Every structure is written in C-alpha cells, then in structure tokens.
Coordinates of C-alpha atoms in Angstrom, one line a residue:
M192 CA -3.3 46.3 -28.3
K193 CA -0.2 47.8 -26.8
N194 CA -1.7 47.3 -23.3
I195 CA -2.2 43.5 -23.7
R196 CA 0.3 40.9 -22.4
N197 CA -0.2 37.2 -23.1
F198 CA 2.1 34.9 -21.0
C199 CA 2.2 31.4 -19.6
I200 CA 3.9 29.8 -16.6
I201 CA 6.2 26.9 -17.3
A202 CA 8.2 24.7 -14.9
H203 CA 8.9 21.1 -13.8
I204 CA 6.4 19.2 -11.7
D205 CA 5.8 20.7 -8.2
H206 CA 7.9 23.8 -8.6
G207 CA 4.9 26.1 -7.7
K208 CA 3.3 27.2 -10.9
S209 CA -0.3 27.1 -9.7
T210 CA 0.6 28.8 -6.4
L211 CA 2.4 31.6 -8.2
A212 CA -0.7 32.0 -10.4
D213 CA -2.8 32.3 -7.1
R214 CA -0.6 35.2 -5.9
L215 CA -0.9 37.0 -9.3
L216 CA -4.7 36.7 -9.2
E217 CA -4.7 38.1 -5.6
L218 CA -2.4 41.1 -6.4
T219 CA -4.5 42.1 -9.5
Q220 CA -7.7 41.6 -7.4
T221 CA -9.2 39.3 -10.0
L222 CA -10.6 37.4 -7.1
T223 CA -11.9 38.6 -3.8
A224 CA -10.4 37.1 -0.6
R225 CA -13.7 35.1 -0.2
E226 CA -13.4 33.4 -3.6
M227 CA -9.7 32.5 -3.0
N228 CA -8.6 29.0 -2.1
G229 CA -5.3 27.1 -2.7
Q230 CA -4.5 26.4 -6.4
V231 CA -7.7 28.1 -7.5
L232 CA -7.1 27.4 -11.2
D233 CA -6.9 23.7 -10.7
D234 CA -10.7 23.3 -10.6
M235 CA -11.0 19.5 -11.3
D236 CA -11.4 17.3 -8.2
L237 CA -8.7 15.0 -9.5
E238 CA -6.2 18.0 -9.7
K239 CA -6.9 18.9 -6.1
E240 CA -6.6 15.3 -4.9
K241 CA -3.3 14.5 -6.7
G242 CA -1.9 18.0 -6.3
I243 CA -1.0 18.2 -10.0
T244 CA -2.2 20.4 -12.9
I245 CA -3.8 18.3 -15.6
K246 CA -5.4 21.0 -17.9
S247 CA -4.0 24.4 -18.9
H248 CA -6.2 27.2 -17.5
A249 CA -6.5 30.6 -19.1
I250 CA -7.6 33.6 -17.1
Q251 CA -7.6 37.4 -17.7
M252 CA -6.3 39.9 -15.1
D253 CA -6.4 43.7 -15.1
Y254 CA -3.4 45.6 -13.8
L255 CA -2.6 49.3 -13.2
Y256 CA 0.9 50.2 -14.1
H257 CA 2.0 53.9 -13.8
G258 CA -1.7 54.9 -14.0
E259 CA -2.3 52.9 -17.3
K260 CA -4.6 49.9 -17.3
Y261 CA -3.0 46.7 -18.7
I262 CA -4.8 43.4 -19.6
L263 CA -2.7 40.3 -18.6
N264 CA -3.8 37.0 -20.1
L265 CA -2.3 34.2 -18.0
I266 CA -2.2 30.5 -18.9
D267 CA -1.2 28.1 -16.1
T268 CA 0.3 24.9 -17.6
P269 CA 0.9 21.3 -16.3
G270 CA 4.5 20.2 -15.4
H271 CA 4.2 16.4 -15.9
V272 CA 5.8 15.0 -19.1
D273 CA 2.5 13.2 -19.9
F274 CA 0.7 16.5 -20.3
S275 CA 3.4 18.2 -22.4
Y276 CA 0.9 18.7 -25.3
E277 CA -1.1 21.1 -23.1
V278 CA 2.1 23.1 -22.6
S279 CA 3.0 23.2 -26.3
R280 CA -0.5 24.6 -27.1
S281 CA -0.3 27.2 -24.3
I282 CA 3.2 28.3 -25.6
A283 CA 1.7 28.7 -29.1
S284 CA -0.8 31.3 -27.9
C285 CA 1.6 33.5 -25.8
E286 CA 4.3 36.1 -26.4
G287 CA 6.2 35.5 -23.1
A288 CA 6.7 32.9 -20.4
L289 CA 7.6 32.8 -16.7
L290 CA 10.2 30.1 -16.2
V291 CA 9.7 29.0 -12.6
V292 CA 12.6 27.1 -10.9
D293 CA 12.4 25.6 -7.4
A294 CA 15.2 27.0 -5.2
T295 CA 15.4 23.8 -3.2
Q296 CA 15.5 21.4 -6.3
G297 CA 17.3 23.4 -8.9
I298 CA 16.9 22.9 -12.7
Q299 CA 15.2 19.6 -13.7
A300 CA 14.5 17.8 -17.0
Q301 CA 11.0 19.3 -17.6
T302 CA 12.4 22.8 -16.9
I303 CA 14.8 22.4 -19.8
S304 CA 12.4 20.7 -22.3
N305 CA 9.6 23.3 -21.7
L306 CA 12.2 26.1 -22.0
Y307 CA 13.4 24.8 -25.4
Q308 CA 9.8 24.7 -26.6
A309 CA 9.3 28.4 -25.5
I310 CA 12.6 29.5 -27.2
E311 CA 11.5 27.8 -30.5
H312 CA 8.4 29.9 -30.5
N313 CA 10.5 33.1 -29.8
L314 CA 8.9 33.8 -26.4
E315 CA 10.4 36.3 -24.0
I316 CA 11.6 34.3 -20.9
I317 CA 11.4 35.8 -17.4
P318 CA 13.3 33.5 -15.0
V319 CA 11.7 33.2 -11.5
L320 CA 13.3 31.5 -8.5
N321 CA 10.5 30.2 -6.2
K322 CA 10.4 28.8 -2.6
I323 CA 13.1 31.2 -1.3
D324 CA 11.4 31.1 2.1
M325 CA 12.3 27.4 2.7
D326 CA 15.2 26.4 4.9
A327 CA 16.6 24.1 2.2
A328 CA 16.7 26.8 -0.5
Q329 CA 20.0 27.3 -2.2
V330 CA 19.3 30.7 -3.7
E331 CA 22.8 31.6 -5.0
L332 CA 23.6 28.2 -6.4
V333 CA 20.4 27.8 -8.3
T334 CA 20.6 31.4 -9.5
D335 CA 23.9 30.5 -11.1
E336 CA 22.4 27.4 -12.7
V337 CA 19.6 29.5 -14.2
C338 CA 22.1 32.1 -15.5
D339 CA 24.2 29.4 -17.1
L340 CA 21.1 28.0 -18.8
L341 CA 19.6 31.2 -20.1
G342 CA 22.8 33.3 -20.4
C343 CA 21.3 36.1 -18.3
M344 CA 22.7 38.2 -15.4
P345 CA 22.0 37.2 -11.7
E346 CA 20.0 40.5 -11.3
D347 CA 17.6 39.4 -14.1
V348 CA 16.4 36.4 -12.0
F349 CA 13.4 37.2 -9.8
H350 CA 13.5 35.7 -6.2
V351 CA 9.9 35.0 -5.0
S352 CA 8.0 32.9 -2.5
A353 CA 4.7 32.0 -4.1
K354 CA 3.4 30.7 -0.8
T355 CA 4.0 33.9 1.3
G356 CA 3.7 36.3 -1.7
E357 CA 7.2 37.8 -1.1
G358 CA 8.8 39.3 -4.2
V359 CA 5.8 38.8 -6.4
P360 CA 4.8 42.6 -7.0
P361 CA 8.0 43.4 -8.9
L362 CA 7.3 40.4 -11.1
L363 CA 4.0 42.0 -12.3
D364 CA 5.9 45.1 -13.4
A365 CA 8.4 43.0 -15.2
I366 CA 5.6 41.2 -17.1
V367 CA 4.4 44.6 -18.4
E368 CA 7.9 45.9 -19.1
K369 CA 9.6 42.8 -20.7
I370 CA 7.0 40.8 -22.5
P371 CA 6.2 42.3 -25.9
A372 CA 2.6 43.3 -26.8
P373 CA 1.0 41.0 -29.4
Q374 CA 1.5 41.8 -33.1
G375 CA -1.4 42.0 -35.5
D376 CA -3.7 44.2 -37.6
P377 CA -7.2 44.9 -36.2
E378 CA -8.4 45.9 -39.7
A379 CA -7.2 42.7 -41.5
P380 CA -9.5 39.7 -42.1
L381 CA -10.2 37.7 -38.9
Q382 CA -7.7 35.0 -37.9
A383 CA -8.1 33.3 -34.5
L384 CA -6.4 30.2 -33.3
I385 CA -8.5 27.7 -31.3
F386 CA -6.2 26.4 -28.4
D387 CA -8.8 24.6 -26.3
S388 CA -12.4 23.7 -26.1
V389 CA -14.9 22.4 -23.5
F390 CA -18.3 20.7 -23.7
N391 CA -21.1 22.3 -21.8
S392 CA -24.4 20.3 -21.7
F393 CA -26.5 23.5 -21.8
R394 CA -24.6 25.7 -24.3
G395 CA -23.0 23.1 -26.6
I396 CA -19.3 23.4 -27.3
I397 CA -17.3 26.4 -26.1
A398 CA -14.1 27.1 -28.0
Y399 CA -11.2 29.2 -26.5
F400 CA -9.2 31.2 -29.0
K401 CA -6.5 33.8 -29.4
I402 CA -7.0 36.5 -32.1
K403 CA -4.0 37.0 -34.3
N404 CA -5.5 39.5 -36.8
G405 CA -8.9 41.2 -37.1
T406 CA -11.8 41.7 -34.8
I407 CA -14.8 39.5 -33.8
R408 CA -18.1 40.9 -32.7
K409 CA -21.2 39.3 -31.1
G410 CA -23.6 38.1 -33.9
D411 CA -20.9 37.8 -36.6
K412 CA -21.1 34.9 -39.1
V413 CA -17.9 32.9 -38.8
K414 CA -16.5 29.8 -40.3
F415 CA -13.9 27.3 -39.1
F416 CA -11.1 27.2 -41.7
N417 CA -10.1 23.5 -41.7
T418 CA -13.5 21.9 -41.2
G419 CA -15.3 24.5 -43.4
M420 CA -18.3 24.6 -41.0
E421 CA -20.3 27.9 -40.6
Y422 CA -21.8 29.4 -37.4
D423 CA -23.2 32.5 -35.8
A424 CA -21.2 33.9 -32.9
D425 CA -24.0 33.9 -30.4
E426 CA -21.7 35.0 -27.6
V427 CA -18.0 36.1 -27.4
G428 CA -16.2 37.2 -24.3
V429 CA -13.1 36.9 -22.1
L430 CA -12.1 34.3 -19.5
K431 CA -12.2 35.5 -15.9
M432 CA -13.0 32.9 -13.2
K433 CA -16.3 32.6 -15.0
L434 CA -17.0 33.5 -18.7
Q435 CA -17.5 37.2 -19.2
P436 CA -19.5 38.2 -22.3
K437 CA -18.3 41.2 -24.4
E438 CA -19.6 43.0 -27.4
E439 CA -16.4 42.6 -29.4
L440 CA -12.8 41.4 -29.1
S441 CA -10.0 42.8 -31.2
C442 CA -6.6 41.2 -32.1
G443 CA -4.1 40.2 -29.5
N444 CA -6.9 39.1 -27.1
V445 CA -7.7 35.7 -25.7
G446 CA -11.4 34.8 -25.4
Y447 CA -14.1 32.3 -26.0
I448 CA -16.9 31.8 -28.6
I449 CA -20.3 30.0 -28.1
S450 CA -22.1 29.3 -31.3
G451 CA -24.3 26.4 -30.5
I452 CA -22.0 23.7 -31.9
K453 CA -23.5 20.3 -31.0
T454 CA -21.1 17.7 -32.4
A455 CA -17.6 17.3 -31.1
A456 CA -16.1 16.4 -34.4
E457 CA -16.6 19.9 -35.8
V458 CA -14.2 21.6 -33.4
K459 CA -10.5 20.8 -33.8
V460 CA -7.9 22.3 -31.5
G461 CA -5.4 24.2 -33.7
D462 CA -8.1 25.2 -36.2
T463 CA -8.5 28.9 -37.3
I464 CA -11.7 30.9 -37.0
T465 CA -12.4 33.5 -39.7
H466 CA -15.3 35.6 -41.1
L467 CA -17.7 34.1 -43.6
E468 CA -17.8 37.3 -45.8
N469 CA -14.2 38.3 -45.7
P470 CA -12.2 35.1 -44.9
C471 CA -8.4 35.0 -44.3
K472 CA -6.2 33.6 -47.0
E473 CA -4.6 30.8 -44.9
A474 CA -4.9 29.0 -41.5
I475 CA -2.5 29.8 -38.7
A476 CA 0.4 27.4 -38.8
G477 CA 2.6 26.2 -36.0
F478 CA 0.5 23.4 -34.4
E479 CA 2.1 20.0 -34.5
E480 CA -0.1 16.9 -34.5
V481 CA 0.0 15.0 -31.2
K482 CA 1.9 11.7 -31.4
P483 CA 0.5 9.2 -28.9
M484 CA 3.2 7.1 -27.2
L485 CA 1.1 4.4 -25.7
F486 CA -1.9 2.4 -26.9
A487 CA -4.5 0.6 -24.8
G488 CA -7.9 -0.8 -25.5
M489 CA -11.0 0.6 -23.7
Y490 CA -14.1 -1.5 -23.5
P491 CA -17.5 -0.9 -21.9
V492 CA -18.1 -3.2 -18.9
Q493 CA -21.6 -4.0 -20.3
A494 CA -21.4 -4.8 -24.0
D495 CA -24.6 -2.7 -24.8
K496 CA -22.9 0.5 -23.6
Y497 CA -20.7 0.7 -26.7
E498 CA -22.6 3.6 -28.3
D499 CA -22.6 5.5 -25.0
L500 CA -18.8 5.0 -24.8
R501 CA -18.4 6.4 -28.3
A502 CA -20.4 9.6 -27.4
T503 CA -18.5 9.9 -24.1
L504 CA -15.1 9.7 -25.8
E505 CA -16.1 12.3 -28.4
K506 CA -17.0 14.8 -25.7
F507 CA -13.9 13.9 -23.7
Q508 CA -11.6 14.5 -26.6
L509 CA -12.7 18.2 -26.8
N510 CA -11.3 18.7 -23.3
D511 CA -8.2 16.7 -23.9
A512 CA -6.8 17.2 -27.4
S513 CA -3.9 14.8 -26.8
F514 CA -6.2 11.8 -26.5
V515 CA -6.9 9.8 -29.7
Y516 CA -9.1 6.8 -30.3
E517 CA -10.4 4.4 -33.1
P518 CA -12.8 1.5 -32.9
E519 CA -11.6 -2.1 -32.5
S520 CA -13.0 -5.4 -31.3
S521 CA -11.7 -8.2 -29.1
L522 CA -12.7 -11.9 -28.8
A523 CA -12.9 -11.7 -25.0
L524 CA -14.3 -8.2 -24.5
G525 CA -16.4 -7.5 -27.5
F526 CA -16.5 -4.1 -29.2
G527 CA -14.4 -1.2 -27.9
F528 CA -11.9 1.4 -28.8
R529 CA -8.1 1.5 -29.3
C530 CA -7.0 4.7 -27.5
G531 CA -3.7 6.6 -27.7
F532 CA -2.1 8.2 -24.7
L533 CA 1.0 10.2 -23.9
G534 CA 2.0 8.0 -20.9
L535 CA 0.8 5.8 -18.1
L536 CA -0.3 8.7 -15.9
H537 CA -2.3 10.1 -18.8
L538 CA -4.0 6.7 -19.1
E539 CA -4.8 6.6 -15.4
I540 CA -6.2 10.2 -15.4
V541 CA -8.3 9.5 -18.5
Q542 CA -9.9 6.4 -17.0
E543 CA -10.6 8.2 -13.8
R544 CA -12.1 11.3 -15.5
L545 CA -14.3 9.1 -17.7
F546 CA -15.7 7.6 -14.6
R547 CA -16.1 10.8 -12.6
E548 CA -17.3 13.3 -15.2
F549 CA -19.3 11.0 -17.5
D550 CA -20.1 8.1 -15.1
M551 CA -18.5 5.7 -17.7
D552 CA -16.9 2.5 -16.3
V553 CA -14.4 1.0 -18.7
I554 CA -12.1 -2.0 -18.9
T555 CA -8.6 -1.1 -20.0
T556 CA -6.3 -3.7 -21.6
V557 CA -2.5 -3.9 -21.2
P558 CA -0.9 -0.9 -22.9
N559 CA 1.4 -1.3 -25.9
V560 CA 3.5 0.9 -28.0
S561 CA 3.1 0.8 -31.8
Y562 CA 5.6 -1.4 -33.8
K563 CA 6.5 -1.4 -37.5
V564 CA 6.3 -5.0 -38.9
Y565 CA 8.3 -5.6 -42.1
M566 CA 6.6 -8.5 -44.0
S567 CA 8.6 -10.9 -46.2
N568 CA 6.6 -9.7 -49.3
G569 CA 8.0 -6.1 -48.7
E570 CA 4.9 -4.6 -47.0
I571 CA 5.2 -2.5 -43.9
K572 CA 2.4 -2.8 -41.2
D573 CA 1.8 -0.6 -38.1
V574 CA 0.8 -2.9 -35.3
H575 CA -0.7 -1.3 -32.1
N576 CA -2.1 -4.5 -30.7
P577 CA -0.4 -7.9 -30.2
S578 CA -3.5 -9.6 -31.7
G579 CA -2.9 -7.7 -34.9
L580 CA 0.6 -9.3 -35.4
P581 CA 0.8 -11.5 -38.5
A582 CA 1.9 -15.1 -38.4
P583 CA 5.7 -15.5 -37.6
T584 CA 6.3 -17.2 -41.0
L585 CA 5.2 -14.0 -42.8
I586 CA 7.4 -11.6 -40.8
D587 CA 10.8 -10.5 -42.0
H588 CA 11.7 -8.3 -39.0
I589 CA 10.0 -6.0 -36.5
E590 CA 11.1 -2.5 -35.5
E591 CA 10.2 -0.8 -32.3
P592 CA 10.2 3.0 -31.4
Y593 CA 13.3 4.3 -29.5
I594 CA 13.5 7.4 -27.4
R595 CA 16.3 9.7 -26.3
A596 CA 15.9 10.1 -22.5
Q597 CA 17.5 12.8 -20.4
I598 CA 17.8 12.1 -16.7
I599 CA 19.0 14.8 -14.3
T600 CA 20.0 13.5 -10.8
N601 CA 22.2 13.9 -7.8
T602 CA 25.6 12.2 -8.2
E603 CA 24.9 9.9 -5.3
F604 CA 22.2 8.0 -7.3
Y605 CA 24.4 7.7 -10.4
G606 CA 25.1 3.9 -10.0
P607 CA 21.5 2.7 -9.3
I608 CA 20.1 4.8 -12.1
M609 CA 22.7 3.4 -14.6
K610 CA 21.8 -0.1 -13.5
L611 CA 18.1 0.6 -14.0
C612 CA 18.7 2.0 -17.5
L613 CA 20.9 -1.0 -18.5
D614 CA 18.2 -3.4 -17.3
K615 CA 15.8 -1.6 -19.6
R616 CA 18.1 -2.2 -22.6
G617 CA 19.3 1.4 -22.5
T618 CA 22.5 2.7 -24.1
L619 CA 24.4 5.5 -22.5
M620 CA 24.9 8.3 -25.1
G621 CA 26.5 10.9 -22.9
E622 CA 26.8 12.5 -19.5
H623 CA 27.2 16.1 -18.5
Y624 CA 27.9 17.6 -15.0
I625 CA 25.7 20.6 -14.5
T626 CA 27.2 21.3 -11.1
A627 CA 29.6 19.3 -8.9
T628 CA 26.7 17.3 -7.4
R629 CA 24.2 17.2 -10.3
V630 CA 24.7 15.1 -13.5
E631 CA 22.6 14.9 -16.7
L632 CA 22.6 11.4 -18.3
T633 CA 21.5 10.9 -21.9
Y634 CA 20.2 7.4 -22.9
D635 CA 18.8 5.7 -25.9
M636 CA 16.1 3.3 -24.9
P637 CA 13.2 1.3 -26.3
L638 CA 9.9 3.1 -25.6
S639 CA 8.2 -0.1 -24.6
E640 CA 10.6 -0.5 -21.7
I641 CA 9.7 2.8 -20.1
V642 CA 6.0 2.5 -20.6
F643 CA 5.2 0.3 -17.5
D644 CA 7.1 1.1 -14.4
F645 CA 10.3 3.0 -15.4
Y646 CA 9.2 6.3 -14.0
D647 CA 8.0 4.9 -10.6
K648 CA 11.3 2.9 -10.2
L649 CA 13.4 6.0 -11.1
K650 CA 11.5 8.0 -8.5
S651 CA 12.0 5.4 -5.8
I652 CA 15.7 4.8 -6.5
S653 CA 16.5 8.5 -6.4
K654 CA 14.2 9.3 -3.5
G655 CA 12.2 11.6 -5.8
Y656 CA 15.3 13.6 -6.8
A657 CA 15.7 12.4 -10.4
S658 CA 13.8 14.1 -13.2
F659 CA 13.1 12.6 -16.5
D660 CA 12.2 13.8 -20.0
Y661 CA 12.2 12.1 -23.4
H662 CA 11.5 12.5 -27.1
V663 CA 11.0 9.8 -29.7
M664 CA 13.8 9.5 -32.2
G665 CA 12.7 6.8 -34.6
Y666 CA 12.5 3.0 -35.1
R667 CA 15.2 0.3 -34.7
P668 CA 15.1 -3.5 -35.3
A669 CA 14.2 -5.6 -32.3
R670 CA 13.9 -9.3 -31.3
L671 CA 10.3 -9.4 -30.2
V672 CA 8.0 -12.3 -29.5
K673 CA 4.2 -12.4 -28.9
L674 CA 3.5 -13.7 -25.4
D675 CA 0.0 -15.2 -25.1
I676 CA -1.8 -16.0 -21.8
L677 CA -4.0 -19.0 -22.0
L678 CA -6.8 -19.7 -19.5
N679 CA -8.0 -23.3 -19.8
G680 CA -6.4 -23.5 -23.2
D681 CA -8.2 -20.4 -24.5
P682 CA -6.1 -17.3 -25.3
A683 CA -7.1 -14.2 -23.3
D684 CA -6.3 -11.7 -26.0
A685 CA -6.6 -8.7 -23.7
L686 CA -3.7 -10.0 -21.7
S687 CA -1.3 -10.8 -24.5
S688 CA 1.7 -8.6 -25.1
L689 CA 4.7 -8.1 -27.4
I690 CA 7.9 -8.5 -25.4
H691 CA 11.6 -8.7 -26.0
E692 CA 12.8 -12.3 -26.4
D693 CA 15.2 -12.2 -23.4
H694 CA 12.5 -11.0 -20.9
A695 CA 9.6 -13.3 -22.2
Y696 CA 10.2 -16.3 -19.8
D697 CA 10.5 -14.2 -16.7
F698 CA 7.6 -11.9 -17.6
G699 CA 5.3 -14.9 -18.4
K700 CA 6.1 -16.6 -15.1
R701 CA 5.3 -13.4 -13.2
I702 CA 2.0 -12.9 -15.0
C703 CA 0.9 -16.5 -14.3
L704 CA 1.8 -16.1 -10.6
K705 CA -0.1 -12.8 -10.3
L706 CA -3.2 -14.1 -12.1
K707 CA -3.2 -17.2 -9.8
D708 CA -3.9 -14.8 -6.9
L709 CA -6.4 -12.7 -8.7
I710 CA -8.7 -15.1 -10.6
P711 CA -11.4 -16.3 -8.2
R712 CA -11.5 -20.1 -7.6
Q713 CA -14.2 -22.0 -9.5
Q714 CA -15.7 -25.5 -9.2
F715 CA -13.1 -26.7 -11.6
D716 CA -9.3 -26.4 -12.0
I717 CA -8.2 -23.4 -14.1
A718 CA -4.8 -23.8 -15.9
I719 CA -3.1 -20.5 -16.5
Q720 CA -0.3 -20.8 -19.1
A721 CA 2.1 -18.4 -20.8
A722 CA 2.9 -19.4 -24.4
I723 CA 5.1 -18.2 -27.2
G724 CA 3.5 -19.6 -30.3
A725 CA 2.8 -23.3 -29.5
K726 CA 5.5 -23.5 -26.8
I727 CA 4.3 -23.3 -23.2
I728 CA 6.9 -21.4 -21.1
A729 CA 5.1 -21.2 -17.7
R730 CA 2.1 -22.6 -15.9
E731 CA 0.1 -22.1 -12.7
T732 CA -3.1 -23.8 -11.6
V733 CA -6.0 -22.2 -9.7
R734 CA -7.2 -25.2 -7.6
Q735 CA -10.9 -26.0 -7.7
I736 CA -13.3 -25.7 -4.8
R737 CA -14.4 -29.2 -3.7
K738 CA -17.3 -30.3 -1.6
D739 CA -16.3 -33.0 0.9
V740 CA -18.4 -35.9 -0.7
T741 CA -16.8 -38.5 1.5
A742 CA -18.2 -36.9 4.7
K743 CA -21.0 -39.5 5.0
C744 CA -18.6 -42.5 4.7
Y745 CA -17.7 -43.6 8.2
G746 CA -15.8 -46.9 7.7
G747 CA -16.7 -49.8 5.5
D748 CA -14.8 -50.8 2.4
V749 CA -12.5 -48.2 0.7
T750 CA -14.3 -48.8 -2.6
R751 CA -17.3 -46.9 -1.3
K752 CA -15.1 -43.9 -0.8
R753 CA -13.4 -44.3 -4.1
K754 CA -16.8 -44.6 -5.9
L755 CA -17.9 -41.2 -4.5
L756 CA -14.6 -39.5 -5.5
E757 CA -14.7 -41.0 -9.0
K758 CA -18.3 -39.7 -9.4
Q759 CA -17.2 -36.2 -8.3
K760 CA -14.2 -36.4 -10.7
E761 CA -16.6 -37.0 -13.7
G762 CA -18.7 -34.1 -12.7
K763 CA -15.7 -31.8 -12.5
K764 CA -14.5 -32.9 -15.9
R765 CA -17.9 -32.1 -17.5
M766 CA -18.0 -28.8 -15.7
R767 CA -14.6 -27.8 -17.0
Q768 CA -15.7 -28.3 -20.6
I769 CA -18.6 -25.9 -20.3
G770 CA -17.3 -23.6 -17.6
T771 CA -15.9 -20.2 -18.6
V772 CA -13.3 -18.2 -16.7
Q773 CA -14.2 -14.6 -15.8
V774 CA -11.1 -12.3 -15.6
P775 CA -11.7 -9.5 -13.1
Q776 CA -10.7 -5.9 -14.0
S777 CA -8.1 -6.0 -11.2
A778 CA -6.2 -8.7 -13.1
F779 CA -5.8 -6.3 -16.1
M780 CA -4.6 -3.5 -13.9
A781 CA -2.2 -5.9 -11.9
V782 CA -0.4 -6.8 -15.1
L783 CA 0.5 -3.2 -15.5
K784 CA 1.8 -3.0 -12.0
L785 CA 4.1 -6.1 -12.0
D786 CA 7.0 -5.3 -9.8

C-alpha cells in the first residue's frame, strides 16, 4: 500500500489538464508512441470536437522511483462548471491533487472553487504552472498569485509546459514524495466506494471503485450496501487504457468489477461494495447528492418510442451520475420525462450524446429552474414546470432560487460586466482586487436569469477573459408571472415559461417575432400570441399561402372577382378550424437562444 498514489488533476477550463495527463502517460510508458494521440483520455467524439473534457477518466500508471516501483492512479477531471459533480466524485477517491494554473491566464473562478473542494477533503495540493513556453506567459506574476492563494513558497510551484513536456519529470517525483499513500486495513472487512460506472452491451454494467479497507478477489460473493443486491465478482482488475483483469485487489487501489449486473437501477454512484460473508458495519460517507439547477422536458419524436427513451435514459444515467429524470406528460408532446441538468452546456451535451451513442432523437422543451410556491392554505409546492403552476387565486407568493456568483475578470471589462449583472437583477455583494489588473466580483442573482444566455454574454463582453462560478444559497420571494404562448388560440405548453413581471412584455414580444420566422406557412393564417392569464400582451401573424383564384378573370364585372375571393375566404375559415399547427424542434431551441 505504501507504494500507491491516488491523485487527480483539477483546473479551470482550458488550462491544460488533459495535455498534462498525456505527458504523464508518455513518461511512465503507459502508452507506446504508436497509441499516443492528443488528449488521449478524452475518448468521446464530442470531447474531441469541442475540445473539452466531459467525463472524468481514471487510468493507472507504473513509475520507477529510486529503484522502487510505484503505482500511480490518475483521474483527469473536467473544468467546466456544468460538470463539477464529476470533479467532486474524483476528489472523493483521491489523496492528492495537481492544481494546474495557466501562466497566460492566471487564477480563474473554477480554479478557486475546485481548490476549495479539494481542501475540504484534506487533499495534498501540488501547484503546477502550465504553458510557460508561450510568449504571453507571465510566470512570476502568476506564481505570486498561486503563492497568495495557497500560502506556499515560490519554489514549491512547478513550472511546466504540458505541450512540449518541459518540466514534467520532476513533477512525477513530487507526486511520489508529497502525496500521502492511502490509509486502510487490508485485513478489515471489504469497503469499496463506487465512483463511476459504464454500460457495456456485452458484459452488462461495469462499476469503477476505490478500495478503502479490505481485499477483493475474483469469484468473491459481494453485495452493494445501499441497494442490498448480491453478486459474484466475475472479474476484477485495474484501469489501464483498456481494462486489465487481476486475481485480487487490496486496499488503496482503484479498479473495476464486472458481475453481470443487467439493470441500471441496481448500481448507484457513491454506493459501497462489501463482502456477503463478512460485511462492513457502515457505508462510506462523504458523497453529497447532486442538486440539478435546471429542468427541461425530454420527449420522443415518435410517441411510440416512449419505452425506448426510458431504457436509454436508464443506461445513460450510469455514465452521467449528475443527470436525473422522472416521467411527465404534456398536452402537445404526449408522454416524456422531466430531466434535471447542471446547466445549459450539460443539457446540450446530454441531448447530443443520446443521439450519438443511443441513436435517440428527442424534443427538448424550454428549460426552467424549480420554484417554491406558497399556497394561500399554507401548503408549499415545488414547481419545476410552468404548466404545474396553480391558479393565481390560490397562490400567496412564489420564491425562486438565488445564487452567489463569483466573477473574476480584467479591470477593463469591469463596467460592461456590472451592467450585465444589473440587467439580470443581480445585487453586488463585494469586490476584491486580486492584483492591480484583476478583480473578483461577488453577486447575488436569481438562478433563472443565468440559465439562458448569461455565460455566453459574459464571455463575449469580456473577450473570453472573465471566469464564472456559482453556488446556490437558498430561495427568495419573487414577482413571477406565467407567460403562455398561444397558437391559434391553443396554448403550446412546451413553450410556456415562468418569468419576472418586468421582463414579461419584452420577452413575449421577442418569442412571437422569433416563432413567426420559424413556423412554416400554412393554408390558413396562424395567430401567435403571448398571454399572461387572459391578457394578450403581444401578437404576430404567420400569413397564409393563397392560390391566385382570380387568375382566370380577365375583365367583366368586379362581382365575378369578388365572388371567387369570398368563396376562397369561406374555405380558409373552415380550414383554420380543423387545421393544426406543427411546431418544429428548431422553434423550441430558438427560444433558448433569444438574443
């Protein structure tokens, strides 16, 4: 056990975590030069296309240090705030962390929030300054920032270039020297924490775990502590680039177990594996439940694919533990699921992965956050969906979730960012100058305001230099109204939203204008209206397509022409009563991207 080191790499988006992981794998010769390609741990097509890490990836490396062989278990983590749950699970299964800071960008919001998580779990932090080979690198300035943040000495900060490999070998020695070996008793009853799982169509469900106490051998009878299910360990092993079977794994190790589990509901991330004969007394603590920030409905494009969608979401949830769902139905779209996400990027990635990995095409409704509705009879209701809002006469008041947001930016963008936050109903709680040119702003804002386009706007205002992080701090009363969109007088419940009273008129008008461009023209006029209760606040009309019925009139009395037009008018009227309006998927997506 004294020769095992478990560590993860944490940083802000795009500070070079996956590239550093590549260099570590090369130096320890875990991969041959032929197997090597850029960001080798990001094995999903989506990760390669977008250039971001979406899943945490665990891999084991062997390293010789002063003639002794050490086993290093590395977990590469995502940097985006929407995937912070992946980071929290990785931190829970490590004893140390490499904190990577970009020498050209300095410390950013996600650097700080991931660091605090690691400190809470008592991890040994090794600060690493990356991208020192770039012309824009401010090595001394950023080193001072890191020293201020961690309270360490400048010589403790490692200067590396993950791209060229410069300065990486001393880092491997530091991992062995500074990060403590895992604690545990190999003779005690087995206690292993499941930190991830994947679905394999041939082998069933593969669970990844870290052993805290005890030893697991191939063929052991095991049970999952929280679900109480019992299995045979058909295969156990360690995670290299491919799964590598072993006869036994003892405490401190990270590995996988295949036991022929077929149903997804039996494996819960954060559960504890133990032996059937000699079980441990209690489960491993320290795993917080994921709290979704954003809810959206997902519906199959064909109504008869509902059961397929259910099976797909079950399998998908194994691979993405921060995704939650429950069944719901809608007048316009039939049966579907109400899904919880950590943010708008998370929603986009889930939709794309469902299509690519499971060939499942879904319609996604407008995202909402969850509100607390206080009824006049004293009841409190959680409302995730505008259609679930009780009648206005029954409501005493509504409370919405608020967040504490930290924005770190260059001082030149101070003014535009303050204006953006004020437009989003934010309240400035404090400001703190990290250096002469960098400022940290703290705001209290409603979560519903940042859900749509806040992050995109922040990035464009600050030319990509502002970083953003937030945590939910509770509920506060709000003046909210339900905005309905009516198509030919029928409410399209998938497009309705709960919105602040002051923004309702403006938002309703913009949706009507956008839908006017997107809804295809029919044989009859389509009225698009935005309404609050019975009051119409905006209207647009999609004009009908008309055939030129007067083409065959060439002169004669005007009544001949009028007769033909009246006849056409009657037909259009009848058509409008029986015609239905199809809303294309692009219309739902366009509502999210209202600029």
